[in-house]
Short mmCIF file of C-alpha atoms in Angstrom, two decimals:
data_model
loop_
_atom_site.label_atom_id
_atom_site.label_comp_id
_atom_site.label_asym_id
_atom_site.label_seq_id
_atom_site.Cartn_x
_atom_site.Cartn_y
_atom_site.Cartn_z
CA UNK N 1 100.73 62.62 80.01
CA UNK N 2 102.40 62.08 83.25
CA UNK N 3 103.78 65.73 83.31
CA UNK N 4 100.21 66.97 82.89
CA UNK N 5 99.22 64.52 85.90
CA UNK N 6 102.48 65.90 87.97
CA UNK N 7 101.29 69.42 87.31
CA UNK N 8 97.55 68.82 88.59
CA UNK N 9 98.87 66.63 91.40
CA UNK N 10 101.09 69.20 92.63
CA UNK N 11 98.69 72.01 92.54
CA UNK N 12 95.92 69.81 94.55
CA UNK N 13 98.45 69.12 96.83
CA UNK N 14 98.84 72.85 97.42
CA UNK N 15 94.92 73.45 98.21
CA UNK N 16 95.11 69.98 100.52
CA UNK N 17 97.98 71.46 102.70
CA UNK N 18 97.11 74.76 103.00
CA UNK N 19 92.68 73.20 104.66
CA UNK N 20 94.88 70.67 106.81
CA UNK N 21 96.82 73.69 107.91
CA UNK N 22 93.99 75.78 108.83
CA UNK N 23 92.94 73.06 111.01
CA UNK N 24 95.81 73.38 113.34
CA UNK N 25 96.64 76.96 112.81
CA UNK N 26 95.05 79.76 110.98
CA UNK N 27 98.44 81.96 110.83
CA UNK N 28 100.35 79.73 109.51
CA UNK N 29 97.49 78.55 106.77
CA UNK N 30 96.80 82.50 105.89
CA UNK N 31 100.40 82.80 105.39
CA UNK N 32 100.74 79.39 103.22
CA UNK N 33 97.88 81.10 101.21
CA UNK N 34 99.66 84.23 100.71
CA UNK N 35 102.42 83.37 99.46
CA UNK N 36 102.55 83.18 95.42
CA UNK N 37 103.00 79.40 95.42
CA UNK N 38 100.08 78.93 92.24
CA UNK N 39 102.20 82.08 90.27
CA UNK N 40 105.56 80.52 90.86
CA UNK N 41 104.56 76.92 89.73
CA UNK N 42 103.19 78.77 86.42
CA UNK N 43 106.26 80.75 86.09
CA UNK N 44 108.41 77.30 86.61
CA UNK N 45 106.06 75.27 84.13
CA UNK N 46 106.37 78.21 81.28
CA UNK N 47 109.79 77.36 81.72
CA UNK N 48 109.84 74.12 81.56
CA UNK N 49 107.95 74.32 78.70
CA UNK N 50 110.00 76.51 76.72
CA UNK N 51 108.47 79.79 76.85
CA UNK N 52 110.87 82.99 76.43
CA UNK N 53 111.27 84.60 79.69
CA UNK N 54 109.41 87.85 77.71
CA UNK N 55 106.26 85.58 77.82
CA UNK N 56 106.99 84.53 81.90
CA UNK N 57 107.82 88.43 82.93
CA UNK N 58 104.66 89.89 81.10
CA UNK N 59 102.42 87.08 83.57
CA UNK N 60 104.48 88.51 86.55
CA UNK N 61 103.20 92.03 85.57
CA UNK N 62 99.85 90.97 84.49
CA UNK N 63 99.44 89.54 87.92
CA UNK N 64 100.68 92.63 89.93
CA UNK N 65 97.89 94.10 88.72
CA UNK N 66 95.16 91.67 88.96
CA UNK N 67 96.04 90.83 92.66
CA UNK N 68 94.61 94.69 93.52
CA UNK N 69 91.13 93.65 93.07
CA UNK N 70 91.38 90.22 94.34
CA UNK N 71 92.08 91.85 98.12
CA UNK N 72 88.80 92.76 97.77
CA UNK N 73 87.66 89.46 98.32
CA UNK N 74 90.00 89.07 101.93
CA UNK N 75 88.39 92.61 102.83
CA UNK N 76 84.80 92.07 102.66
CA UNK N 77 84.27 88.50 103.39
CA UNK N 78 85.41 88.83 107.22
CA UNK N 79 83.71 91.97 107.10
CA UNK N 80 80.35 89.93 106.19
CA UNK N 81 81.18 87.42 108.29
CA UNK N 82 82.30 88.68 111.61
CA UNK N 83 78.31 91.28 111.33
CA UNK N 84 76.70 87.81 111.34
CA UNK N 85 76.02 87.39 107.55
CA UNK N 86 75.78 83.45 106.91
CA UNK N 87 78.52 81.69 105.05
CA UNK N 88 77.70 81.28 101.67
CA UNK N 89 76.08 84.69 101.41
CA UNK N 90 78.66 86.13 102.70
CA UNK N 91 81.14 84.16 100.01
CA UNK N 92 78.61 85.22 97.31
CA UNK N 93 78.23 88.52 98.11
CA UNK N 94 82.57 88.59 98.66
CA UNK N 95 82.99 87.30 95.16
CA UNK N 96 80.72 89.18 93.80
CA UNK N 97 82.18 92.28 94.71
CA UNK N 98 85.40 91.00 93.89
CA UNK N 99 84.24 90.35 90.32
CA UNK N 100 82.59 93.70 90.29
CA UNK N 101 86.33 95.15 90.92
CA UNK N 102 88.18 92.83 88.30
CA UNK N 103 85.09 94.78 85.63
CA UNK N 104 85.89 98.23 86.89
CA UNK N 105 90.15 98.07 86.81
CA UNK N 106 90.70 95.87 83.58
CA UNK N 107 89.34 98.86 81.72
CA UNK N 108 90.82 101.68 83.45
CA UNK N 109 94.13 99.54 83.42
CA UNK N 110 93.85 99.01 79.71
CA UNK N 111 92.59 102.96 79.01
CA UNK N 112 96.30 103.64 81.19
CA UNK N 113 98.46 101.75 79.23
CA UNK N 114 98.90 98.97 80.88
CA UNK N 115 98.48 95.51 78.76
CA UNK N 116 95.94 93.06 80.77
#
């Protein structure tokens, strides 16, 4: 139980820090953000837990892929945003088309070859 409680406190922790961040400095929050923190705890708890590194490399590849439509998101949400569109629209409309992305590459990706 307490690993399970380590593993959600840890991850919170991550969200916490990177809104305090933002606070005092939006470069240094964007690049907090960026950086594959949430892939490299999975990776490490896989690990921990005793999955073959076969299982941990085919995640790493898996998310290569799935990262390509989730820019969509970071493109058109300041785009909304900075022509005057109101927040949560514009975080609707963001995710939305982010969504709309993940449905048009998992089947290409999967008609290529790759395994998603």
């Amino acid at each position: 139980m307490w690993y399970y409680v380590l593993k959600i406190a840890l991850s919170a922790a991550m969200i916490v820090a990177v809104t305090e961040v933002a606070k005092r400095s939006s470069t240094f929050a964007a690049l907090t953000a960026s950086l594959p923190l949430t892939s490299i705890l999975a990776f490490v708890w896989l690990h921990l837990e005793g999955e073959p590194p076969q299982t941990i490399a085919k995640l790493a590849g898996q998310i290569l892929w799935l990262v390509l439509p989730s820019l969509v998101l970071f493109v058109a949400l300041p785009l909304l945003l900075r022509n005057g569109v109101e927040f949560w629209t514009s975080l609707l409309l963001a995710s939305a088309a982010t969504a709309g992305s993940y449905a048009g590459l998992l089947p290409l990706l999967r008609r290529v070859g790759v395994d998603v």
